[in-house]
XYZ file of C-alpha atoms in Angstrom:
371
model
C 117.615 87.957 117.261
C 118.146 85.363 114.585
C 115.530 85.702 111.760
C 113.131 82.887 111.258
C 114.748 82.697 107.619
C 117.932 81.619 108.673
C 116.449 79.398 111.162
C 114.631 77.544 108.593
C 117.653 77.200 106.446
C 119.672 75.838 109.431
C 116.867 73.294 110.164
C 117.712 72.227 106.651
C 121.056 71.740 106.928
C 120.392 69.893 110.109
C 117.781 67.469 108.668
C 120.550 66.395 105.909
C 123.874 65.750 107.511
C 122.078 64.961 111.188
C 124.727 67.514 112.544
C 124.880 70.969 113.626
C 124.192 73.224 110.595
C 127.464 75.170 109.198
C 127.984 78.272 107.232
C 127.109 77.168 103.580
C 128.623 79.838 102.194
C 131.371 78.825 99.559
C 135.050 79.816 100.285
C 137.012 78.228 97.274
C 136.469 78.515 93.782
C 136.917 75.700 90.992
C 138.462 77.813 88.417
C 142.054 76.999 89.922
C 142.669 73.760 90.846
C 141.003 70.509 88.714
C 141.297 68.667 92.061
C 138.111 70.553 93.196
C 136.150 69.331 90.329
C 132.785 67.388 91.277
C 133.278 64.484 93.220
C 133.031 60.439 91.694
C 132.891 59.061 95.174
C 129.420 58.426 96.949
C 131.380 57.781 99.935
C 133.830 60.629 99.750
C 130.869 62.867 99.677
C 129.262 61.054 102.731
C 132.305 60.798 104.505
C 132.768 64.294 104.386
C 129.537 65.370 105.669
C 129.916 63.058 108.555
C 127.600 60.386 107.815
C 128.539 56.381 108.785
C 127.955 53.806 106.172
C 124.391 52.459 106.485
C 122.912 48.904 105.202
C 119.876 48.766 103.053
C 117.316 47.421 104.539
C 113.738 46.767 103.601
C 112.456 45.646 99.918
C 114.334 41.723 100.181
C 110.491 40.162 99.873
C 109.839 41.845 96.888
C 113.203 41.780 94.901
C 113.146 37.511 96.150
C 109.601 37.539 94.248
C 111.526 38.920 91.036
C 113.809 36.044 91.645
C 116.950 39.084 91.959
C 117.513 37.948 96.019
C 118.544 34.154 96.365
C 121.135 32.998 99.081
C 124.088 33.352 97.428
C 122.865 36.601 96.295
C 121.780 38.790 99.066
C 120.370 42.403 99.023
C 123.977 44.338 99.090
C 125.308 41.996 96.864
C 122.479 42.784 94.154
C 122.732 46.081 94.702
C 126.714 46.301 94.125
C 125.602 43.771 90.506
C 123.559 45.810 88.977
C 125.657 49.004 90.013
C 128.390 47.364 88.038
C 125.991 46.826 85.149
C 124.903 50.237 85.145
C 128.549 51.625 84.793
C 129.162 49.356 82.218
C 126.296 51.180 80.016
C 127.592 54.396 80.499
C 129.590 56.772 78.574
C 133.150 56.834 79.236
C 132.871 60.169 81.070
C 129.807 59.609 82.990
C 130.047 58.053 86.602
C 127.505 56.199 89.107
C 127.859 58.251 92.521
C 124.916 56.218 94.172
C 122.132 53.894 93.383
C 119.205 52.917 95.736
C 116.081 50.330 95.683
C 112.780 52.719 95.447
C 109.054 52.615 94.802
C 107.751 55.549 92.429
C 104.694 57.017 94.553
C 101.781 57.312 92.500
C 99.105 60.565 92.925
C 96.716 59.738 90.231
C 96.059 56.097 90.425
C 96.829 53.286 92.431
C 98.881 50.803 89.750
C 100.562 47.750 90.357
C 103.417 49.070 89.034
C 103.720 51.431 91.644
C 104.544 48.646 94.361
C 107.782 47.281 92.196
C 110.756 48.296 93.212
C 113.513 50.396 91.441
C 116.877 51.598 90.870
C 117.133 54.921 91.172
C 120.663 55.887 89.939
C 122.802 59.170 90.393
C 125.660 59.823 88.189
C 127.777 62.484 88.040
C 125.714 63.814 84.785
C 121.982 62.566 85.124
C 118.977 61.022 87.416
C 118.167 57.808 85.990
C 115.330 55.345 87.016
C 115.946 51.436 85.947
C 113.774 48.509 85.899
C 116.146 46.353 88.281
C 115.329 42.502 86.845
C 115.799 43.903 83.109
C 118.633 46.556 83.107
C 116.224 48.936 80.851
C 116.474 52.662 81.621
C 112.858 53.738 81.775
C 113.452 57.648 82.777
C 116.767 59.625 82.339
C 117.094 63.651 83.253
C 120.167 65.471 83.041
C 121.260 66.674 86.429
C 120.926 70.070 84.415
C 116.929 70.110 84.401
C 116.929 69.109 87.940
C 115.193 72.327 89.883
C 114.961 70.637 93.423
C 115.426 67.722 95.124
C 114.020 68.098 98.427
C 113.547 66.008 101.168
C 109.207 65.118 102.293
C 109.238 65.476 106.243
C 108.905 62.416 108.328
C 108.963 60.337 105.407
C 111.403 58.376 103.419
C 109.985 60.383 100.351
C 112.236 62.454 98.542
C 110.318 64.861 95.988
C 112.561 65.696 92.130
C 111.084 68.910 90.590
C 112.487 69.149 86.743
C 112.288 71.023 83.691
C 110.360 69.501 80.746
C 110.091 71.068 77.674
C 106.739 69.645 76.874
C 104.387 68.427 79.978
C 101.061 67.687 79.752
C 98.398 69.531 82.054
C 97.704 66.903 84.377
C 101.782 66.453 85.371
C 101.829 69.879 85.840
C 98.569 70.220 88.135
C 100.002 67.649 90.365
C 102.494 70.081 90.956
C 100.751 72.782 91.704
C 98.687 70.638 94.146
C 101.556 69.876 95.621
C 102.285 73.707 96.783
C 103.830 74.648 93.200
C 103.127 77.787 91.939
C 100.648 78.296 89.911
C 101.904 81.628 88.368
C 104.484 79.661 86.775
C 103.236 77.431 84.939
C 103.099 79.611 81.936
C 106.746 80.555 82.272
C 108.544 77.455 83.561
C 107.221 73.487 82.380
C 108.066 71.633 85.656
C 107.258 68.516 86.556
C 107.388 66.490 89.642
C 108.096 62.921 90.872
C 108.123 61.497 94.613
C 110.509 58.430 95.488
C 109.950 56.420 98.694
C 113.326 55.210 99.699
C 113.303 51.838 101.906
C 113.954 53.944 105.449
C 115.299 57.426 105.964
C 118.685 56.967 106.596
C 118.929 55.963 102.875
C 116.874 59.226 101.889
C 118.926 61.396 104.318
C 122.390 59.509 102.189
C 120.718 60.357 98.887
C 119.888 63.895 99.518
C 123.169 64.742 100.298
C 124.713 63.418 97.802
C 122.809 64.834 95.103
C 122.802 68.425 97.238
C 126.042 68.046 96.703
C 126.630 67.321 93.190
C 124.126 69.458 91.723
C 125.853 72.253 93.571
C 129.331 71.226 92.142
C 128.031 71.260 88.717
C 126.476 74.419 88.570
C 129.320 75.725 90.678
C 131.667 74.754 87.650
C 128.978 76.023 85.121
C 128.885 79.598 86.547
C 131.943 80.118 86.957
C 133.076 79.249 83.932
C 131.004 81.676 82.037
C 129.474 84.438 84.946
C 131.104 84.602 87.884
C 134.899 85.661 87.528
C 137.679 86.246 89.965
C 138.164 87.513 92.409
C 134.760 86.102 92.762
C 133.106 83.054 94.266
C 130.302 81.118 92.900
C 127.346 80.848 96.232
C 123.737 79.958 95.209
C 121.527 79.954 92.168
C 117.947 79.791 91.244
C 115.747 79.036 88.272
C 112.678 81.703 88.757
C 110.570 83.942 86.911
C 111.645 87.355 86.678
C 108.140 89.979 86.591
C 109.323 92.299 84.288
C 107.769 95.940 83.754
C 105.010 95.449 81.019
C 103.612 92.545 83.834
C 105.127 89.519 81.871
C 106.912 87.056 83.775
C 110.552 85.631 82.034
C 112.290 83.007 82.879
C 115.960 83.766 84.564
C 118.099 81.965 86.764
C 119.201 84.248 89.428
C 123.072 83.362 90.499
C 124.891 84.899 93.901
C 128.413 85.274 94.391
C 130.130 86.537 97.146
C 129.893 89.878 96.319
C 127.106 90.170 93.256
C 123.772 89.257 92.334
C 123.609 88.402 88.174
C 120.185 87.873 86.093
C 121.151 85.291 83.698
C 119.526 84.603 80.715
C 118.750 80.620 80.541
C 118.692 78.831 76.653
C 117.216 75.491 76.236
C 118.816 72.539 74.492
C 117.228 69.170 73.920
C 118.381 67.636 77.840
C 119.965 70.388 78.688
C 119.844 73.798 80.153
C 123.093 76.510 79.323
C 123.294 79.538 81.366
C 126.097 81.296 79.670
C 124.772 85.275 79.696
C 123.277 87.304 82.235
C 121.038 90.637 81.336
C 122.338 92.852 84.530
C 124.620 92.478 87.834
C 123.822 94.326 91.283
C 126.601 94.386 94.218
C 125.312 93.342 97.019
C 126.261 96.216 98.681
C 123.773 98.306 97.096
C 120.688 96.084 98.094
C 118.511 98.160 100.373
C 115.928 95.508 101.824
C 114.404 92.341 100.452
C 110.519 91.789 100.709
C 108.226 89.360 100.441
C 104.106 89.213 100.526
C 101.507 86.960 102.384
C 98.925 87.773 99.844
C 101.848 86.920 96.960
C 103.697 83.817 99.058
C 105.891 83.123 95.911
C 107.040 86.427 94.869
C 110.067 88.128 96.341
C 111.292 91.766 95.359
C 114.903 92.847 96.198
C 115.208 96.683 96.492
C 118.684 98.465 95.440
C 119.942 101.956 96.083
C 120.622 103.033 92.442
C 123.694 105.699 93.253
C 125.606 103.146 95.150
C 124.697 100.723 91.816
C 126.296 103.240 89.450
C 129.174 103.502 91.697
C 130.211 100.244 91.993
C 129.836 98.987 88.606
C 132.245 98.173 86.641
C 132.872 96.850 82.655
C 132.763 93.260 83.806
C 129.428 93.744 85.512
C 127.404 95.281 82.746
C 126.055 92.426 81.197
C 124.283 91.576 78.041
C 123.050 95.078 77.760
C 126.501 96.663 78.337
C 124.878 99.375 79.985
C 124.787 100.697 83.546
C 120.774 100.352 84.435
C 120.058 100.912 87.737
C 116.739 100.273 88.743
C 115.458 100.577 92.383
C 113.443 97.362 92.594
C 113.150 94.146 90.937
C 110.534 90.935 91.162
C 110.769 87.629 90.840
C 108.769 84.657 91.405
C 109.906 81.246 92.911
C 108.381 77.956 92.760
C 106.937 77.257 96.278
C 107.474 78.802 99.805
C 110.890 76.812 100.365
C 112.590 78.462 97.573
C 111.550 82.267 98.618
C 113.297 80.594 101.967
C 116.243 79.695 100.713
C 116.616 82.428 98.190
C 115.810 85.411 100.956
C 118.195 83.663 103.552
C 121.065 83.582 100.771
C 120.642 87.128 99.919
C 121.062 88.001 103.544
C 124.014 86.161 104.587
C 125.945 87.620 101.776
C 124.657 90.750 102.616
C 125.819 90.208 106.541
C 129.135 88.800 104.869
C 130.085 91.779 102.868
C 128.472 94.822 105.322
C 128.585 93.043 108.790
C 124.971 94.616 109.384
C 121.616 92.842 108.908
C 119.903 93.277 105.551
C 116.009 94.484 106.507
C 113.461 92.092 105.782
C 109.956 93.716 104.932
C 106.434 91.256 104.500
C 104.745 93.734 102.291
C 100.928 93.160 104.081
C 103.178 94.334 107.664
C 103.974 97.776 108.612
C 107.441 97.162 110.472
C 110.490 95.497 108.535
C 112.575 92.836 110.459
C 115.954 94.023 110.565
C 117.121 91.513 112.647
């Protein structure tokens, strides 16, 4: 029986491309061929997740009351104009993948600024939000201190979650009213925005281009630095690892195809580098991962310590360049869709390396799911 984790994940999938979900798992590595290296085309990306090209539709009364829409200048035709006039402020190595007309939803007051319109750009590099009648950039974020862009449910709302190295309290309540963790907020500054795209084909187009790039960045990130070959660069997530004296640290927990690293994560002003990890365990050795209804955010992954030892190798030891096995270790995600994501990751590798189902245990339950 298929475990409700992986459906979940495959209802994901399905919700983006608007096809039958696919193994996600990587097969091909960046580290050999430059031709791999993170797509510049919107439409190559689209194309090759099977979506047709879609007109915008949707925000012409408002953009004709900014004066932006006249006849000889309809909706696409802006939209293409000030996509030119974006590129043409960039730097030489940054590129616009996609750019859409949004509104910025508003939780804490109703604004009439919140009813304007705006360009929402993606580059290959950064999230950047424009005033469309002036050209000025009012918010910029690398795609670096992006953790999530998800996609609201049967809305045209797609939700950014980002680092910020100094938040105020009231950003970072909204969060947590939003089904953030509150644990983290001591350990991780992350703020959250909402765009309302003009109809959900456009949001479903967006999502999976940015899926998509942010995963080809990091991609060429980790394995430049973590992940070497014969390896293959799979998932990653920016958590809170619960040490042993009860603290909680910020890591970034990365998956290959055959290891699970705890890297270290340094902060830069825009920027997040992820070049060191603490401590590797094969997949192999993992034992059973677990989760808690009476902790929803916290997920502990327990590994059999003599097969640990066994398996490791100089290139695995880490920062610590020593060979700690320990038989359990807890982290702490975000919200419920990232102890999703990261359980059903950790499990299809597991399948993919042993061909046998890694046990699943909810800590408050007496029988595991094995299944």
């Amino acid at each position: 029986t298929q475990s409700t984790w992986g459906r979940s994940r495959e209802t994901q999938m399905e919700r983006l491309s608007g096809q039958t979900a696919s193994p996600v798992g990587r097969t091909d590595s960046f580290k050999q061929d430059d031709a791999r290296r993170p797509s510049q085309s919107r439409e190559g990306i689209l194309v090759q997740a099977g979506v047709p090209k879609r007109k915008s539709l949707g925000v012409e009364p408002v953009l004709r009351e900014m004066t932006l829409l006249t006849p000889d200048m309809p909706y696409h035709h802006v939209l293409k104009e000030l996509t030119k006039r974006m590129e043409g402020r960039l730097a030489a190595d940054e590129a616009v993948l996609m750019t859409n007309f949004v509104r910025k939803k508003r939780h804490t007051r109703t604004s009439a600024a919140g009813e304007r319109p705006w360009l929402l750009v993606l580059t290959n590099q950064s999230y950047i939000k424009v005033q469309p009648d002036t050209g000025a950039t009012v918010w910029k974020k690398s795609l670096k201190e992006i953790q999530s862009v998800d996609a609201v449910e049967n809305s045209p709302i797609v939700r950014v979650v980002y680092h910020e190295t100094k938040l105020m309290a009231s950003a970072q309540n909204l969060w947590v009213r939003m089904g953030g963790n509150p644990q983290l907020k001591a350990t991780l500054s992350l703020g959250v925005r909402e765009y309302e795209f003009v109809n959900e084909q456009e949001k479903f187009d967006w999502m999976i281009v940015t899926t998509r790039t942010l995963r080809e960045i990091w991609q060429v990130e980790f394995e430049s630095f973590i992940v070497q070959d014969p390896e293959i660069y799979q998932f990653h997530l920016f958590l809170s690892k619960h040490n042993r004296q009860g603290r909680n640290q910020e890591r970034v927990l990365i998956l290959s195809n055959f290891w699970i690293y705890n890297g270290t994560v340094k902060r830069t002003q825009g920027n997040i580098d992820v070049r060191e990890y603490k401590w590797a365990i094969p997949i192999q050795a993992l034992v059973q991962v677990e989760t808690s209804t009476a902790k929803p955010f916290n997920v502990w992954i327990d590994v059999l310590p003599t097969v640990q030892r066994q398996l490791m190798d100089k290139q695995h030891l880490g920062s610590k360049k020593k060979n700690l096995a320990k038989p359990n270790h807890q982290f702490v995600v975000k919200d419920e869709e990232e102890r999703c994501k990261l359980v059903y990751e950790i499990r299809r590798l597991y399948f993919d390396v042993s061909g046998k189902h890694l046990p699943f245990k909810d800590r408050d339950q007496s029988v595991p799911d094995s299944a």
